[in-house]
Amino acid sequence: MQRRGIALVPVGLAVLAVAEVIVFLSVAHAIGGGWALLLLAAFEITGMLLLRREGIKGWRAFRAAAAEGRPPGAQVANSLAGLAGALLLAIPGFITSAAGLILLIGRPVARRAIERFTERHVGGAVADDLFGPRRVRVRRGEPVVVAEHDDTPPVHTPAAAIEGEVIEGEVLR
């Protein structure tokens, strides 16, 4: 399944190139060719400057987290979101520039998406090393039915009242 996705990358890039040309011609028709080129150049220069700034800032945040003994995953995810947005902004075209701006503006959402993706695709121990202890949301549910092996009727007890041995460990998929 992943090979099929990789095989579609050239087709997707060709479609993106055609769409970028169509959007550029539409913008050039609306505001003029010179202004469209100037706007495209401004996006590219801004993207290049942001690439440099985000790269340096991300590396410093990673080193500071590592020096303090904190998990560096949040800084890395934030830097990846910033670098991806800046790279999209630096690529010539209005569609990619718009996507880059959206990614830069919505960086917290992108960072959480990168963290969730990473946690799903690496082991629990690696995710803990990268992002620190994970938060678990616990909701109160229906009472647990505890049935005895003999003919006694089942006993309804709240989930928190169940007694037993507590085993510490790591949850694995």
Tab-separated table of C-alpha atoms in Angstrom:
chain	number	residue	atom	x	y	z
A	1	MET	CA	0.000	0.000	0.000
A	2	GLN	CA	2.836	2.411	0.740
A	3	ARG	CA	4.465	1.683	-2.625
A	4	ARG	CA	1.281	2.758	-4.355
A	5	GLY	CA	1.394	6.062	-2.441
A	6	ILE	CA	5.017	6.632	-3.429
A	7	ALA	CA	4.211	5.811	-7.056
A	8	LEU	CA	1.585	8.570	-7.061
A	9	VAL	CA	4.037	11.281	-5.950
A	10	PRO	CA	5.148	12.190	-9.515
A	11	VAL	CA	1.506	12.410	-10.616
A	12	GLY	CA	0.684	14.616	-7.630
A	13	LEU	CA	3.645	16.893	-8.358
A	14	ALA	CA	2.595	17.203	-12.007
A	15	VAL	CA	-0.965	18.104	-10.964
A	16	LEU	CA	0.419	20.639	-8.471
A	17	ALA	CA	2.614	22.219	-11.172
A	18	VAL	CA	-0.337	22.593	-13.544
A	19	ALA	CA	-2.491	24.017	-10.732
A	20	GLU	CA	0.266	26.484	-9.784
A	21	VAL	CA	0.505	27.727	-13.384
A	22	ILE	CA	-3.288	28.147	-13.584
A	23	VAL	CA	-3.396	30.026	-10.263
A	24	PHE	CA	-0.440	32.213	-11.256
A	25	LEU	CA	-2.102	33.126	-14.558
A	26	SER	CA	-5.346	33.920	-12.725
A	27	VAL	CA	-3.574	36.133	-10.193
A	28	ALA	CA	-1.528	37.801	-12.963
A	29	HIS	CA	-4.728	38.498	-14.882
A	30	ALA	CA	-6.366	39.964	-11.757
A	31	ILE	CA	-3.536	42.181	-10.433
A	32	GLY	CA	-1.090	42.325	-13.327
A	33	GLY	CA	1.941	40.241	-14.301
A	34	GLY	CA	4.522	42.456	-12.619
A	35	TRP	CA	2.662	42.568	-9.332
A	36	ALA	CA	2.130	38.795	-9.425
A	37	LEU	CA	5.865	38.224	-9.937
A	38	LEU	CA	6.694	40.709	-7.182
A	39	LEU	CA	4.279	38.987	-4.795
A	40	LEU	CA	5.731	35.582	-5.653
A	41	ALA	CA	9.277	36.894	-5.072
A	42	ALA	CA	8.228	38.352	-1.692
A	43	PHE	CA	6.821	34.967	-0.637
A	44	GLU	CA	10.005	33.180	-1.714
A	45	ILE	CA	12.348	35.605	0.053
A	46	THR	CA	10.239	35.447	3.211
A	47	GLY	CA	10.301	31.653	3.036
A	48	MET	CA	14.093	31.573	2.667
A	49	LEU	CA	14.570	33.904	5.623
A	50	LEU	CA	12.147	31.857	7.731
A	51	LEU	CA	13.923	28.615	6.793
A	52	ARG	CA	17.165	29.965	8.185
A	53	ARG	CA	15.519	31.395	11.316
A	54	GLU	CA	13.426	28.290	12.046
A	55	GLY	CA	16.393	25.986	11.539
A	56	ILE	CA	18.623	27.914	13.931
A	57	LYS	CA	15.829	28.390	16.464
A	58	GLY	CA	14.909	24.695	16.335
A	59	TRP	CA	18.492	23.552	16.794
A	60	ARG	CA	18.969	25.862	19.794
A	61	ALA	CA	15.707	24.671	21.395
A	62	PHE	CA	16.736	21.043	20.856
A	63	ARG	CA	20.151	21.602	22.420
A	64	ALA	CA	18.672	23.503	25.383
A	65	ALA	CA	16.153	20.720	26.064
A	66	ALA	CA	18.859	18.066	25.812
A	67	ALA	CA	21.189	20.049	28.111
A	68	GLU	CA	18.436	20.449	30.714
A	69	GLY	CA	17.510	16.774	30.525
A	70	ARG	CA	14.017	17.499	29.184
A	71	PRO	CA	12.504	15.414	26.396
A	72	PRO	CA	13.231	17.314	23.137
A	73	GLY	CA	10.268	15.988	21.156
A	74	ALA	CA	8.022	19.024	21.568
A	75	GLN	CA	10.772	21.361	20.349
A	76	VAL	CA	11.567	19.058	17.426
A	77	ALA	CA	7.890	18.800	16.425
A	78	ASN	CA	7.490	22.575	16.662
A	79	SER	CA	10.605	23.100	14.543
A	80	LEU	CA	9.436	20.560	11.953
A	81	ALA	CA	6.118	22.367	11.610
A	82	GLY	CA	7.924	25.715	11.244
A	83	LEU	CA	10.452	24.345	8.761
A	84	ALA	CA	7.733	22.699	6.661
A	85	GLY	CA	5.754	25.944	6.566
A	86	ALA	CA	8.825	27.966	5.646
A	87	LEU	CA	9.809	25.461	2.952
A	88	LEU	CA	6.341	25.582	1.411
A	89	LEU	CA	6.525	29.375	1.496
A	90	ALA	CA	9.922	29.311	-0.236
A	91	ILE	CA	8.737	27.067	-3.087
A	92	PRO	CA	7.576	29.226	-6.007
A	93	GLY	CA	3.812	29.261	-6.368
A	94	PHE	CA	0.718	30.690	-4.756
A	95	ILE	CA	-0.775	27.343	-3.700
A	96	THR	CA	2.344	26.215	-1.860
A	97	SER	CA	2.773	29.677	-0.351
A	98	ALA	CA	-0.801	29.615	0.942
A	99	ALA	CA	-0.238	26.137	2.390
A	100	GLY	CA	2.965	27.359	4.050
A	101	LEU	CA	1.220	30.357	5.592
A	102	ILE	CA	-1.587	28.140	6.894
A	103	LEU	CA	0.969	25.753	8.384
A	104	LEU	CA	2.886	28.590	10.032
A	105	ILE	CA	-0.254	30.178	11.446
A	106	GLY	CA	-1.626	26.824	12.645
A	107	ARG	CA	1.686	25.608	14.014
A	108	PRO	CA	0.301	24.339	17.373
A	109	VAL	CA	-2.184	22.117	15.546
A	110	ALA	CA	0.540	20.863	13.198
A	111	ARG	CA	2.866	20.202	16.144
A	112	ARG	CA	0.242	18.068	17.884
A	113	ALA	CA	-0.394	16.183	14.643
A	114	ILE	CA	3.341	15.468	14.292
A	115	GLU	CA	3.473	14.264	17.902
A	116	ARG	CA	0.444	11.969	17.432
A	117	PHE	CA	1.897	10.577	14.198
A	118	THR	CA	5.231	9.912	15.885
A	119	GLU	CA	3.616	8.256	18.918
A	120	ARG	CA	1.627	5.936	16.630
A	121	HIS	CA	4.641	4.885	14.580
A	122	VAL	CA	7.305	4.426	17.254
A	123	GLY	CA	7.247	2.340	20.406
A	124	GLY	CA	5.958	3.590	23.728
A	125	ALA	CA	9.417	3.850	25.238
A	126	VAL	CA	10.699	5.959	22.345
A	127	ALA	CA	7.642	8.235	22.529
A	128	ASP	CA	8.224	8.684	26.267
A	129	ASP	CA	11.871	9.574	25.598
A	130	LEU	CA	10.871	12.086	22.929
A	131	PHE	CA	7.812	13.734	24.461
A	132	GLY	CA	7.951	12.804	28.126
A	133	PRO	CA	5.195	10.987	29.997
A	134	ARG	CA	1.991	10.900	28.009
A	135	ARG	CA	-1.267	12.180	29.396
A	136	VAL	CA	-4.145	9.770	29.562
A	137	ARG	CA	-7.741	10.912	29.623
A	138	VAL	CA	-9.868	8.776	31.958
A	139	ARG	CA	-13.647	8.864	31.867
A	140	ARG	CA	-16.065	7.387	34.324
A	141	GLY	CA	-17.950	4.565	32.684
A	142	GLU	CA	-20.709	2.167	33.483
A	143	PRO	CA	-20.384	0.055	36.615
A	144	VAL	CA	-18.404	-3.126	36.193
A	145	VAL	CA	-20.312	-6.368	36.539
A	146	VAL	CA	-18.408	-8.887	38.616
A	147	ALA	CA	-19.851	-12.377	38.283
A	148	GLU	CA	-18.908	-15.168	40.646
A	149	HIS	CA	-18.331	-18.702	39.430
A	150	ASP	CA	-21.089	-20.143	41.552
A	151	ASP	CA	-24.828	-19.472	41.295
A	152	THR	CA	-24.765	-16.120	43.126
A	153	PRO	CA	-26.164	-13.155	41.199
A	154	PRO	CA	-23.672	-10.703	39.649
A	155	VAL	CA	-22.575	-7.767	41.776
A	156	HIS	CA	-22.519	-4.254	40.286
A	157	THR	CA	-19.571	-2.266	41.615
A	158	PRO	CA	-18.176	1.070	40.459
A	159	ALA	CA	-14.978	0.774	38.452
A	160	ALA	CA	-12.948	2.650	41.089
A	161	ALA	CA	-13.994	0.219	43.838
A	162	ILE	CA	-12.435	-2.865	42.291
A	163	GLU	CA	-9.630	-4.110	44.463
A	164	GLY	CA	-6.692	-6.133	43.338
A	165	GLU	CA	-3.020	-6.126	42.598
A	166	VAL	CA	-1.637	-3.053	40.814
A	167	ILE	CA	0.901	-3.812	38.122
A	168	GLU	CA	3.044	-0.968	36.843
A	169	GLY	CA	4.166	-1.182	33.280
A	170	GLU	CA	4.042	0.198	29.806
A	171	VAL	CA	1.130	-0.056	27.430
A	172	LEU	CA	2.148	-1.568	24.106
A	173	ARG	CA	0.102	-1.834	20.960
